[in-house]
Short mmCIF file of C-alpha atoms in Angstrom, two decimals:
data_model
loop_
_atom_site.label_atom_id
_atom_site.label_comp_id
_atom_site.label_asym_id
_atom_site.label_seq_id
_atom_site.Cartn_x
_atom_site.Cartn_y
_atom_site.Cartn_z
CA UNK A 30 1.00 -9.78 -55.92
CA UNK A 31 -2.38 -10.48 -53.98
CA UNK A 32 -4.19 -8.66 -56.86
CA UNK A 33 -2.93 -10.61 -59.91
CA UNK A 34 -2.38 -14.12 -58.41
CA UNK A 35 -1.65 -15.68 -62.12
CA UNK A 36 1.36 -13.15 -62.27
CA UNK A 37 4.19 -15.99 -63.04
CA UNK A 38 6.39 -13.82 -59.73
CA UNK A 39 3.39 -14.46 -57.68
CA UNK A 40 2.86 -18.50 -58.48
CA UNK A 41 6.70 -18.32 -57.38
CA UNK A 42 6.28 -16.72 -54.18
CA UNK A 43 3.07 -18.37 -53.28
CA UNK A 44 4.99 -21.34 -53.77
CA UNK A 45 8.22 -20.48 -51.73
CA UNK A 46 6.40 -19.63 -49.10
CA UNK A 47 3.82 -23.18 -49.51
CA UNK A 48 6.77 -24.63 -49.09
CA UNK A 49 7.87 -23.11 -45.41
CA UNK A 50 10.75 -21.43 -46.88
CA UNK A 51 11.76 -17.46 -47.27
CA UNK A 52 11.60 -15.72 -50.07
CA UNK A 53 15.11 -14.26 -50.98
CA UNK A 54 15.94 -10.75 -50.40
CA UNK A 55 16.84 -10.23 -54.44
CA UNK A 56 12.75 -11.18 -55.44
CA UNK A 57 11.98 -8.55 -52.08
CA UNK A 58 13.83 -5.82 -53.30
CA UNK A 59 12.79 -6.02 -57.30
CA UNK A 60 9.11 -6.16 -56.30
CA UNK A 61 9.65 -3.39 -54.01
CA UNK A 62 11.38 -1.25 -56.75
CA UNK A 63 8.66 -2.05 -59.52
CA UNK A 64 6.08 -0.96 -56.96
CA UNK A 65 8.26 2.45 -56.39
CA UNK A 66 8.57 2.95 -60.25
CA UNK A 67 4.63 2.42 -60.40
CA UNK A 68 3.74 4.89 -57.93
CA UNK A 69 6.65 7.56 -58.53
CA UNK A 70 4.45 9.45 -60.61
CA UNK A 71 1.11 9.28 -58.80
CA UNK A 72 1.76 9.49 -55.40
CA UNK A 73 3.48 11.99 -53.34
CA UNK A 74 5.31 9.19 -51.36
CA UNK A 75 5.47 5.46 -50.62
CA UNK A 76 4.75 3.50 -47.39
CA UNK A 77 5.96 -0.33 -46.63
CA UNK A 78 4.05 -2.48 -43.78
CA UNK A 79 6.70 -5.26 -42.87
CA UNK A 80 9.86 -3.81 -45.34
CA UNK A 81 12.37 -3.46 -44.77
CA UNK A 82 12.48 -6.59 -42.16
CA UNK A 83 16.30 -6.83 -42.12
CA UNK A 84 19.53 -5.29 -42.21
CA UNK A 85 20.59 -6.58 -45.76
CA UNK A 86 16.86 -5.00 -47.17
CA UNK A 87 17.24 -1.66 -45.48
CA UNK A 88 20.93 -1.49 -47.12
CA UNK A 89 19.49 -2.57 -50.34
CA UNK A 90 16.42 -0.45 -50.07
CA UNK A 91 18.49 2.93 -49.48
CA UNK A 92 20.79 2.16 -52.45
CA UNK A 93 17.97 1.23 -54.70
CA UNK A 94 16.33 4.81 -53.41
CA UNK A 95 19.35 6.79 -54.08
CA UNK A 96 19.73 5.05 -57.42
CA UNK A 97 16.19 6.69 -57.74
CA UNK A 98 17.10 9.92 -56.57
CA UNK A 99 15.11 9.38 -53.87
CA UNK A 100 15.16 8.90 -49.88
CA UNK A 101 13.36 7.73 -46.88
CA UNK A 102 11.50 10.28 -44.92
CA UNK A 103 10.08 8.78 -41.77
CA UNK A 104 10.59 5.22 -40.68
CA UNK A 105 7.07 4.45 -38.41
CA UNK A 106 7.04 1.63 -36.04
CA UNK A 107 3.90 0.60 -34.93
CA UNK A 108 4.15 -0.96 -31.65
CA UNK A 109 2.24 -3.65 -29.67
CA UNK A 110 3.36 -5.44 -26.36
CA UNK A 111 4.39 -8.97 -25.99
CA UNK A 112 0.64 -9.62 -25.07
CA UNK A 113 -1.23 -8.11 -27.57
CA UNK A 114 1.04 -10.05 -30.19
CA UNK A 115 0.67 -13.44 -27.87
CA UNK A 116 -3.32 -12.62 -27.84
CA UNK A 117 -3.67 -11.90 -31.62
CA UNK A 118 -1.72 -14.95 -32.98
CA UNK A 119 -3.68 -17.36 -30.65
CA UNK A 120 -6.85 -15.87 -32.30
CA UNK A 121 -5.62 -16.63 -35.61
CA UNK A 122 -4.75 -20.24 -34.70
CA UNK A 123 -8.49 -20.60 -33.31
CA UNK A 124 -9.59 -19.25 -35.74
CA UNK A 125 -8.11 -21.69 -38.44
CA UNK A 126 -8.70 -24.78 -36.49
CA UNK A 127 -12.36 -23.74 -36.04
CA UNK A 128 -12.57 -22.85 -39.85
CA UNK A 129 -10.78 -26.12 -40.42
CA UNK A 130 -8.27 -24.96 -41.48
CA UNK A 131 -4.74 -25.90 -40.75
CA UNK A 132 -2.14 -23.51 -39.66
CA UNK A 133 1.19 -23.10 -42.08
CA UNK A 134 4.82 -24.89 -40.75
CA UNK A 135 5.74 -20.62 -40.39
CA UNK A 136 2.50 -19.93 -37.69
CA UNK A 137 3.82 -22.48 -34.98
CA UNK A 138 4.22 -20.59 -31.27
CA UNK A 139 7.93 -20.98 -31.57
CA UNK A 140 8.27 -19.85 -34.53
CA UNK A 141 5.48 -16.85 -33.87
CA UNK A 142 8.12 -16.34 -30.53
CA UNK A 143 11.38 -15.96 -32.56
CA UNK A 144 9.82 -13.74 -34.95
CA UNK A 145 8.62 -11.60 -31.90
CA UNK A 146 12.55 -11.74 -30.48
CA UNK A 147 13.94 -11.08 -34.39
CA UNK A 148 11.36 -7.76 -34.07
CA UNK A 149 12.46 -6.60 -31.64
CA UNK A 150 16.43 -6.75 -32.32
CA UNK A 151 15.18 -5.42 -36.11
CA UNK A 152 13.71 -2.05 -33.91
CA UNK A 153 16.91 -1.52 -32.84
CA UNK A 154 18.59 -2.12 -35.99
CA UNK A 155 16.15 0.45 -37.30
CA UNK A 156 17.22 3.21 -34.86
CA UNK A 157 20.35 2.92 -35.29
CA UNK A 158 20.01 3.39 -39.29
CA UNK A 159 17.82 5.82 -39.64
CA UNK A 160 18.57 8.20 -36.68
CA UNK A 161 16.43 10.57 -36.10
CA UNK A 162 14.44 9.44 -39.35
CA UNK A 163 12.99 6.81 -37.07
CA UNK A 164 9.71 6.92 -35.17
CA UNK A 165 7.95 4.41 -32.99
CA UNK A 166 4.22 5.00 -32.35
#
């Protein structure tokens, strides 16, 4: 979406999110699937950063794979303590202010903290799912 940012489904999302609010799993799941269909044939497999990011997209996501004929190999979780995450959105913040720039309604520290809490029920949610499939790092 980043590279073609008059793409009508981009002006959408860009606008969604403008506006603070999330962009449903439906719009998710059919960009995801184009971007499967576009790299079927070139690649010899497929990796998401930050998808699935809930239970109703990992559902969705294995049915839309098995409609393919296709499957999940390794789910990879990249890990970072509480810290790190705490250090690294402050720097963004400072960063933005110092740029002048000013920070979206979604980067606020309590929203930055639920989204930490909501990742770390989601790595559960991922174990459970996919098993043995799933590896932290």
């Amino acid at each position: 979406m980043r590279n073609n940012p008059e793409d009508p489904e981009a002006i959408k999302i860009a606008q969604t999110m403008k506006n603070g609010e999330l962009i449903s799993d439906d719009i998710i799941v059919e960009l995801i699937k184009k971007r499967i269909l576009e790299a079927r044939e070139s690649t010899m497999g497929i990796i998401f950063d930050g998808f699935p990011r809930k239970k109703s997209q990992i559902e969705a996501l294995d049915r839309m794979l098995k409609d393919l004929n296709m499957e999940v190999y390794k789910v990879l979780w990249l890990s970072a303590s509480d810290e790190a995450l705490d250090l690294k959105h402050a720097a963004r913040i400072s960063r933005k202010e110092k740029d002048g720039v000013s920070a979206r309604p979604d980067e606020s520290e309590e929203v930055f903290k639920r989204r930490v809490r909501a990742s770390h029920e989601f790595k559960k949610t991922l174990k459970t799912m996919y098993g043995q499939k799933f590896l932290p790092v």
